[in-house]
């Protein structure tokens, strides 16, 4: 069984066989998708590499400046932004949005609202690290600072953000206004839970600083998941922790049913005695990968010193080099050799999924994981998601929406087994990424909240202040599509969304959603968000979060309707 799972990763991934379905007719779009690798190798990869080199240069140039100089530039950029907003005529100009090109976003969702009438503000200057305070353990950053850029500065100092999402190109602004997660989220929560303060430019051009205990506390709790529809984020203060040079990673194989795999995953970081806050019992990092419906590998990590990592007999895996095996494939070794331990340099561990884009790289370039490709061209990996979007065209974009899955389901820990069975029934997508996170019960209700009275049940992983959830990442082509069979992706996602609503779960909004407005506000809590939209005059200036997340092109009539709104009434029906 383990041999078969490991071997399948040397070919395009396939799900386990299911009930035979009707074969899907071959089309020209299938041909274009199958041979898209030609365009990727000769156009997307070189352009991506050049783009990254340019960014690396400007990051280096920014780091040469003193924090005081960067702060002066920041204040000038903020003033320019304030003046631009104050120049807007609500009666004549469209809704406010940034001038950033839609394809530059890492999100899978189409930014079609930017094709309609709009009032653009330029925020391209907001990409600097403004301060790294190792005494107070705070990093102050502008919204376009990326995770790769930030970890390159903090890790050599012996510090890192409490939560460092894996992909290099994810930005501070996107992770705050959307959502972000990492293997340490079972301790610290989602990315936005690690933020101490937001600096926001409101609809009227006023600059405010929002914290959990000042006069803008409501805005502080409303910003996460709001997709930038309450104001323009210009800086954030994010907590850091001291870190060591290496991560000691333990790979544990699991075989059995999906429910048995789930229980092994839960036991890897949740003590059965309920002592969830004990660092001696809870690892620093956790992730799980389910490779088939009967096999998975659970990985736990603890920070380790260089002295420990380099002791005789210990194995160091420099997985960040371009010629090394992709991390998710390397982890399958546990299925054949059993549990093993190795040490990975801390920053390389943080970004372990970047080169392969988890396992999406296997779809984009089917041979990119082979040793000869890694040696010859691996240094150009990965292709930028933005350039993949730019070069795909309308037909291929629609193909991916209908015959490809890129979704994150945020599910209560005790519901994970059911969610895995749902995936096996609806999508048959493998591997599956499992990443636990705390969902805190905050003083004010955010767009996502723990289940009512969750602590009364005393379930494994829960504490009085937070319910344990898990991000279930589905990133690949469904089994039916890989087998050339018919697959109704829209209907499958709709059934998934219905299950999420009925089970106290959430859908990540970077993904394509099929939710209508009524169901959107059944999944998410509109109370604080709607109140802040009114209080801070965002209505009629910034589009609503549903409008921004809604699938499909926005018509001129929809834009005009959104502009004319004077009062919003989100659907608040009980689930």
XYZ file of C-alpha atoms in Angstrom:
575
model
C 0.000 0.000 0.000
C 2.780 2.457 0.913
C 4.738 1.543 -2.199
C 1.744 2.335 -4.384
C 1.202 5.728 -2.741
C 4.841 6.686 -3.134
C 4.967 5.458 -6.717
C 1.876 7.426 -7.694
C 3.744 10.629 -6.950
C 6.171 9.898 -9.780
C 3.233 10.224 -12.207
C 0.342 12.694 -12.308
C -1.535 12.179 -9.067
C -4.663 10.064 -9.242
C -7.373 9.466 -6.728
C -8.595 6.034 -5.759
C -10.992 4.426 -8.210
C -14.643 5.281 -7.743
C -17.899 4.121 -9.263
C -17.533 4.329 -13.081
C -18.938 7.518 -14.559
C -19.703 8.651 -18.068
C -16.626 9.555 -20.085
C -16.234 13.249 -20.871
C -15.846 14.286 -24.534
C -12.362 15.577 -25.406
C -12.180 19.260 -26.368
C -9.629 21.756 -27.647
C -9.429 23.208 -24.112
C -8.313 19.807 -22.797
C -5.558 19.876 -25.394
C -4.479 23.393 -24.378
C -4.429 22.428 -20.693
C -2.477 19.212 -21.320
C 0.238 21.008 -23.266
C 0.232 24.217 -21.272
C 3.596 23.195 -19.874
C 5.212 24.407 -23.116
C 4.080 27.972 -22.450
C 5.022 27.643 -18.788
C 8.592 26.499 -19.498
C 9.405 28.974 -22.267
C 7.432 32.013 -21.061
C 6.025 31.830 -17.540
C 9.087 30.397 -15.772
C 11.631 32.846 -17.261
C 9.336 35.833 -16.674
C 8.619 34.647 -13.121
C 12.330 34.310 -12.411
C 13.054 37.776 -13.811
C 10.184 39.225 -11.784
C 11.525 37.592 -8.610
C 15.044 38.881 -9.287
C 13.643 42.382 -9.666
C 11.709 42.062 -6.417
C 14.761 40.693 -4.612
C 16.738 43.722 -5.766
C 14.154 46.197 -4.500
C 13.850 44.313 -1.207
C 17.642 44.521 -0.853
C 17.531 48.221 -1.698
C 14.804 48.804 0.889
C 16.751 46.895 3.561
C 19.761 49.169 2.999
C 17.710 52.130 4.199
C 17.380 52.961 7.850
C 14.030 52.380 9.518
C 13.757 56.172 9.939
C 14.125 56.718 6.180
C 11.553 54.028 5.439
C 9.170 55.669 7.902
C 9.528 59.032 6.138
C 8.739 57.375 2.819
C 5.794 55.612 4.404
C 4.335 58.842 5.769
C 4.687 60.479 2.358
C 2.943 57.553 0.674
C 0.120 57.654 3.247
C -0.371 61.382 2.698
C -0.556 60.827 -1.066
C -3.183 58.143 -0.494
C -5.173 60.392 1.856
C -5.151 63.231 -0.680
C -6.308 60.895 -3.432
C -9.256 59.656 -1.365
C -10.234 63.178 -0.369
C -10.306 64.174 -4.039
C -12.990 61.587 -4.810
C -16.439 62.879 -5.722
C -18.965 60.298 -4.484
C -21.520 61.530 -7.036
C -19.203 61.172 -10.018
C -16.490 58.637 -9.263
C -16.842 54.873 -8.924
C -16.201 52.606 -5.970
C -12.694 52.716 -4.537
C -10.255 49.924 -5.328
C -6.497 49.643 -5.661
C -4.766 50.062 -9.023
C -3.043 46.714 -8.605
C -3.679 44.563 -11.664
C -6.158 41.711 -11.038
C -3.736 39.033 -12.218
C -1.110 40.067 -9.655
C -3.229 38.645 -6.845
C -2.338 35.173 -5.552
C -6.073 34.532 -5.070
C -7.815 32.010 -7.304
C -10.830 34.300 -7.369
C -11.182 36.622 -10.364
C -10.951 40.325 -9.550
C -13.640 41.087 -12.118
C -14.859 44.088 -10.139
C -11.779 45.913 -11.426
C -13.060 45.626 -14.988
C -16.028 47.861 -14.155
C -16.163 51.596 -13.389
C -13.963 52.369 -10.426
C -11.909 54.971 -8.573
C -8.364 53.667 -8.345
C -5.841 54.391 -5.627
C -2.185 53.497 -6.073
C -0.746 51.454 -3.200
C 2.238 49.962 -5.015
C 4.620 51.905 -2.777
C 3.452 50.052 0.333
C 5.937 47.187 0.280
C 8.503 47.938 2.982
C 9.304 46.517 6.407
C 9.056 49.613 8.596
C 10.514 48.246 11.838
C 11.689 45.039 13.478
C 11.580 45.554 17.241
C 13.244 42.559 18.887
C 12.764 44.038 22.377
C 8.973 44.306 22.148
C 8.848 41.489 19.575
C 6.914 43.463 16.980
C 7.387 43.714 13.215
C 5.722 46.738 11.626
C 5.050 46.189 7.948
C 3.293 47.703 4.974
C 0.593 45.560 3.317
C 2.558 44.420 0.248
C 5.392 42.938 2.305
C 5.599 39.223 1.485
C 6.254 36.325 3.815
C 9.483 35.460 2.003
C 10.672 39.057 2.295
C 9.863 39.214 6.002
C 11.316 35.848 7.054
C 14.561 36.687 5.228
C 14.986 39.643 7.580
C 13.720 38.266 10.898
C 15.003 34.668 10.965
C 18.730 35.665 10.839
C 17.983 37.832 13.893
C 16.592 34.801 15.730
C 12.952 35.878 15.445
C 9.937 35.078 13.290
C 6.268 35.908 13.133
C 4.116 33.700 15.334
C 2.432 32.448 12.142
C 4.438 32.337 8.879
C 2.232 31.084 5.994
C 4.215 28.793 3.702
C 4.193 30.427 0.271
C 6.796 33.175 -0.248
C 4.503 35.495 -2.226
C 1.671 35.742 0.311
C 1.460 39.325 1.563
C 0.695 40.866 4.925
C -2.325 42.707 3.520
C -3.796 39.640 1.878
C -3.316 37.510 4.988
C -4.983 40.122 7.208
C -7.885 41.152 4.970
C -8.361 37.544 3.886
C -6.936 34.787 6.006
C -3.619 33.067 6.656
C -2.552 29.892 8.418
C 0.555 27.839 9.156
C 1.604 24.806 11.183
C 1.896 26.945 14.326
C -1.742 28.105 14.167
C -2.824 25.413 16.655
C -1.049 27.611 19.198
C -1.397 31.180 17.920
C -4.526 31.085 15.763
C -4.872 32.504 12.260
C -2.497 35.144 10.937
C -4.787 38.039 11.903
C -4.839 36.769 15.510
C -1.140 37.670 15.747
C -1.661 41.350 14.840
C -1.427 43.986 17.570
C -2.537 47.029 15.564
C -3.813 48.068 12.144
C -3.265 51.440 10.502
C -6.248 52.108 8.261
C -7.171 54.958 5.924
C -10.942 55.294 6.076
C -13.353 56.261 3.298
C -13.064 59.995 4.046
C -9.251 59.918 4.084
C -8.894 59.790 7.870
C -5.948 57.732 9.150
C -6.727 55.697 12.274
C -4.831 53.165 14.363
C -7.050 50.303 15.516
C -6.163 48.061 18.463
C -8.230 45.667 20.547
C -8.519 48.139 23.414
C -8.711 51.644 21.893
C -11.643 53.633 20.488
C -11.429 51.717 17.207
C -11.603 48.251 18.765
C -14.684 47.445 16.688
C -12.725 48.124 13.494
C -9.843 46.021 14.826
C -12.086 42.965 15.134
C -13.983 43.658 11.893
C -10.946 43.916 9.574
C -10.125 40.161 9.311
C -11.930 38.485 6.379
C -13.327 41.860 5.240
C -11.291 41.776 1.995
C -10.313 45.435 2.292
C -13.928 46.667 2.213
C -13.822 48.741 5.423
C -10.785 50.866 4.629
C -7.303 50.749 3.170
C -4.694 48.966 5.293
C -1.401 50.885 5.181
C 0.544 49.200 8.009
C 0.255 46.462 10.620
C 2.103 45.627 13.820
C 2.598 41.856 14.061
C 3.883 39.824 16.989
C 7.141 37.872 16.759
C 8.627 35.029 18.777
C 12.251 33.952 19.297
C 13.205 30.972 17.133
C 16.149 28.610 16.793
C 18.134 27.759 13.690
C 16.490 24.410 12.908
C 13.198 22.578 13.041
C 13.264 19.011 14.337
C 10.628 17.273 12.203
C 9.110 13.884 13.002
C 7.340 12.050 10.153
C 4.784 9.506 11.344
C 2.986 7.227 8.862
C -0.678 6.387 9.378
C -2.668 3.638 7.661
C -6.336 2.828 7.993
C -9.707 4.400 7.304
C -10.209 8.161 6.961
C -11.563 8.208 10.511
C -8.500 6.375 11.829
C -6.219 8.770 9.943
C -8.146 11.680 11.456
C -7.754 10.385 14.996
C -4.010 9.903 14.505
C -3.814 13.485 13.234
C -5.694 14.800 16.286
C -3.548 12.794 18.689
C -0.371 14.232 17.129
C -0.986 17.650 18.735
C -3.942 17.346 21.150
C -3.173 15.675 24.490
C -6.041 13.420 25.512
C -5.844 14.785 29.048
C -6.857 18.231 27.736
C -3.539 19.896 28.650
C -3.550 21.831 25.360
C -1.452 24.785 26.562
C 1.439 22.646 27.830
C 4.454 23.178 25.516
C 5.952 19.882 26.677
C 2.944 18.010 25.262
C 2.121 20.166 22.219
C 4.610 20.505 19.327
C 5.596 23.866 17.852
C 4.415 22.878 14.360
C 1.877 20.416 13.000
C 0.664 19.414 9.559
C -0.814 16.312 8.049
C -0.945 15.029 4.491
C -3.494 12.427 3.449
C -2.193 10.759 0.284
C -5.023 8.282 -0.341
C -8.193 7.328 1.480
C -6.121 4.822 3.482
C -2.669 6.416 3.937
C -1.299 9.597 5.398
C 1.749 11.093 7.080
C 1.599 13.336 10.157
C 4.452 15.762 10.737
C 5.271 17.507 13.993
C 8.071 19.987 14.514
C 9.977 21.515 17.397
C 12.562 24.267 17.207
C 16.127 22.997 17.683
C 19.527 24.640 17.992
C 22.296 24.260 15.440
C 24.286 22.385 18.055
C 21.540 19.764 18.389
C 20.932 19.466 14.649
C 24.588 18.872 13.787
C 25.312 16.242 16.411
C 26.736 13.004 15.003
C 23.978 10.734 13.748
C 21.396 13.475 13.188
C 20.180 14.039 9.624
C 19.931 17.558 8.192
C 17.641 18.053 5.196
C 18.349 21.273 3.264
C 15.039 20.990 1.440
C 15.159 24.612 0.275
C 17.705 23.942 -2.471
C 16.199 23.709 -5.948
C 17.575 20.257 -6.743
C 16.125 18.516 -3.693
C 12.906 16.459 -3.731
C 9.683 18.308 -3.269
C 8.693 18.256 0.373
C 5.347 16.505 0.032
C 6.995 13.706 -1.961
C 9.882 13.437 0.479
C 7.370 12.949 3.313
C 6.001 9.793 1.638
C 9.229 8.016 2.617
C 7.583 7.467 5.987
C 5.067 5.159 4.310
C 7.823 2.711 3.403
C 10.540 3.230 6.021
C 8.356 4.013 9.020
C 8.653 6.943 11.399
C 11.820 9.008 11.058
C 13.270 12.282 12.318
C 15.343 14.941 10.572
C 16.375 18.559 10.988
C 15.471 21.304 8.506
C 16.852 24.880 8.612
C 14.065 27.008 10.061
C 13.499 29.361 7.138
C 13.606 26.485 4.652
C 11.003 24.701 6.742
C 8.721 27.752 6.780
C 8.667 27.845 2.953
C 8.830 24.109 2.308
C 5.818 24.090 -0.039
C 6.825 27.107 -2.148
C 8.792 25.398 -4.937
C 6.064 22.853 -5.671
C 3.112 25.138 -4.816
C 2.110 22.337 -2.471
C 1.406 19.752 -5.224
C -0.150 22.010 -7.845
C 3.270 22.157 -9.524
C 2.727 18.557 -10.625
C -0.325 19.614 -12.644
C 1.336 22.674 -14.149
C 4.586 20.893 -15.066
C 4.063 17.102 -14.856
C 7.795 16.366 -14.978
C 9.036 19.220 -12.784
C 9.539 16.845 -9.846
C 11.958 14.627 -11.798
C 15.630 14.814 -10.806
C 16.833 16.027 -14.209
C 14.352 18.914 -14.270
C 15.126 19.900 -10.690
C 18.846 20.018 -11.458
C 18.572 21.830 -14.801
C 15.620 24.195 -14.294
C 14.557 23.835 -10.675
C 16.265 27.135 -9.831
C 13.494 28.947 -11.746
C 10.674 27.292 -9.803
C 7.992 28.043 -8.948
C 6.086 29.786 -11.718
C 4.352 32.821 -10.278
C 0.638 32.278 -9.736
C 0.063 35.789 -11.087
C 1.724 34.978 -14.436
C -0.083 31.657 -14.653
C -3.343 33.598 -14.316
C -2.235 36.232 -16.834
C -1.445 33.663 -19.527
C -4.344 31.249 -19.096
C -7.073 32.999 -21.082
C -10.818 32.915 -20.505
C -11.396 29.335 -21.729
C -8.673 27.813 -19.547
C -9.749 29.930 -16.595
C -13.297 28.577 -16.878
C -11.884 25.067 -17.286
C -10.044 25.352 -13.979
C -13.117 26.726 -12.227
C -15.188 23.761 -13.372
C -12.654 20.897 -13.399
C -10.137 21.801 -10.763
C -10.417 22.217 -7.008
C -8.597 24.870 -5.012
C -10.474 25.245 -1.749
C -9.723 25.515 1.955
C -12.397 24.310 4.351
C -12.093 25.556 7.934
C -13.766 22.817 9.965
C -14.199 22.117 13.716
C -11.652 19.499 14.724
C -14.315 16.971 15.707
C -15.839 17.275 12.206
C -12.635 16.611 10.245
C -13.389 12.936 9.566
C -16.776 13.838 8.094
C -15.180 16.522 5.924
C -12.591 14.054 4.602
C -15.366 11.647 3.718
C -17.195 14.508 1.993
C -14.127 15.169 -0.136
C -13.847 11.487 -1.016
C -17.484 11.465 -2.071
C -17.599 14.768 -3.963
C -14.068 15.456 -5.275
C -11.688 12.528 -4.687
C -8.854 15.063 -4.414
C -5.573 13.723 -3.032
C -3.232 14.594 -1.374
C -5.113 16.584 1.245
C -3.400 19.145 3.471
C -4.399 19.256 7.153
C -3.418 22.226 9.300
C -4.977 22.856 12.728
C -5.770 26.305 14.052
C -7.390 27.854 17.075
C -10.523 29.895 16.494
C -10.651 32.322 19.389
C -13.803 33.585 21.083
C -13.136 37.334 20.868
C -14.966 40.048 22.826
C -16.624 41.126 19.561
C -18.010 38.774 16.951
C -15.900 38.593 13.815
C -16.991 37.247 10.442
C -15.963 33.777 11.651
C -16.494 32.620 15.233
C -16.380 29.396 17.278
C -19.551 27.379 17.681
C -21.862 28.518 20.512
C -21.092 26.838 23.846
C -18.207 24.863 22.330
C -16.407 24.647 25.684
C -19.373 22.904 27.320
C -18.506 19.766 25.346
C -14.815 19.664 26.456
C -13.745 18.158 23.143
C -10.145 17.191 22.399
C -8.145 20.276 21.411
C -10.570 22.888 22.758
C -9.775 25.340 25.564
C -12.007 27.865 27.364
C -10.837 30.665 25.047
C -10.663 28.893 21.680
C -12.180 26.049 19.699
C -9.765 23.918 17.687
C -10.435 23.940 13.954
C -8.593 22.451 10.985
C -7.891 23.879 7.560
C -8.530 21.097 5.044
C -6.715 22.098 1.870
C -7.954 20.627 -1.405
C -5.643 21.603 -4.254
C -5.754 19.396 -7.334
C -7.873 17.958 -10.108
C -10.747 15.741 -8.942
C -10.453 12.007 -9.480
C -13.173 12.028 -12.147
C -11.308 14.628 -14.216
C -8.017 12.730 -13.967
C -9.829 9.620 -15.210
C -11.407 11.472 -18.144
C -14.914 11.278 -16.716
C -17.663 13.858 -16.413
C -17.512 16.094 -13.358
C -19.858 18.899 -12.347
C -17.516 21.129 -10.372
C -20.095 23.829 -9.691
C -22.588 21.387 -8.167
C -19.861 19.681 -6.099
C -18.683 23.007 -4.644
C -22.289 23.984 -3.889
C -22.789 20.755 -1.951
C -19.515 21.380 -0.102
C -20.640 24.913 0.795
C -24.001 23.609 2.028
C -22.190 21.109 4.263
C -19.934 23.866 5.626
C -22.916 26.057 6.525
C -24.674 23.180 8.272
C -21.577 22.175 10.253
C -20.258 25.444 11.696
C -17.498 25.616 9.085
C -16.142 28.219 6.681
C -14.813 28.590 3.161
C -11.628 30.562 2.496
C -12.551 33.588 0.395
C -9.468 33.546 -1.832
C -11.204 30.661 -3.615
C -14.038 30.724 -6.117
C -17.328 30.598 -4.256
C -20.744 29.573 -5.548
C -22.562 31.136 -2.584
C -25.458 33.485 -3.180
C -25.775 36.483 -0.875
C -28.229 34.805 1.457
C -26.024 31.755 1.991
C -22.890 33.891 2.200
C -24.295 35.607 5.284
C -25.475 32.297 6.694
C -21.855 31.083 6.604
C -20.309 34.339 7.835
C -21.392 36.659 10.669
C -22.425 40.077 9.328
C -23.259 41.847 12.593
C -20.007 43.643 13.448
C -18.955 43.954 9.810
C -22.223 45.685 8.792
C -22.075 48.004 11.814
C -18.531 49.073 10.920
C -19.522 49.584 7.271
C -22.064 52.152 8.482
C -19.992 53.710 11.263
C -16.877 54.262 9.142
C -18.749 55.385 5.994
C -17.560 52.482 3.886
C -20.987 52.031 2.268
C -20.982 53.601 -1.173
C -17.181 53.989 -1.108
C -15.837 50.455 -0.826
C -17.646 47.492 -2.316
C -19.139 45.016 0.143
C -17.280 41.799 0.932
C -19.942 39.681 -0.730
C -19.879 41.840 -3.852
C -16.084 41.527 -3.970
C -16.139 37.742 -3.423
C -19.048 37.046 -5.767
C -18.232 34.803 -8.704
C -18.333 36.186 -12.248
C -18.023 39.515 -13.961
C -19.680 42.525 -12.390
C -21.990 44.368 -14.766
C -22.184 48.148 -14.992
C -25.690 47.936 -13.506
C -24.369 46.038 -10.479
C -21.618 48.603 -10.018
C -24.086 51.480 -10.122
C -26.375 49.691 -7.671
C -23.480 49.180 -5.257
C -22.498 52.851 -5.547
C -26.042 54.055 -4.794
C -26.369 52.067 -1.599
C -27.078 54.201 1.440
C -27.793 51.414 3.881
C -26.919 47.722 3.676
C -29.050 44.925 5.056
C -27.018 41.708 4.959
C -29.030 38.529 5.190
C -28.992 37.497 8.843
C -31.316 34.494 8.829
C -30.361 31.794 11.285
C -28.755 28.710 9.849
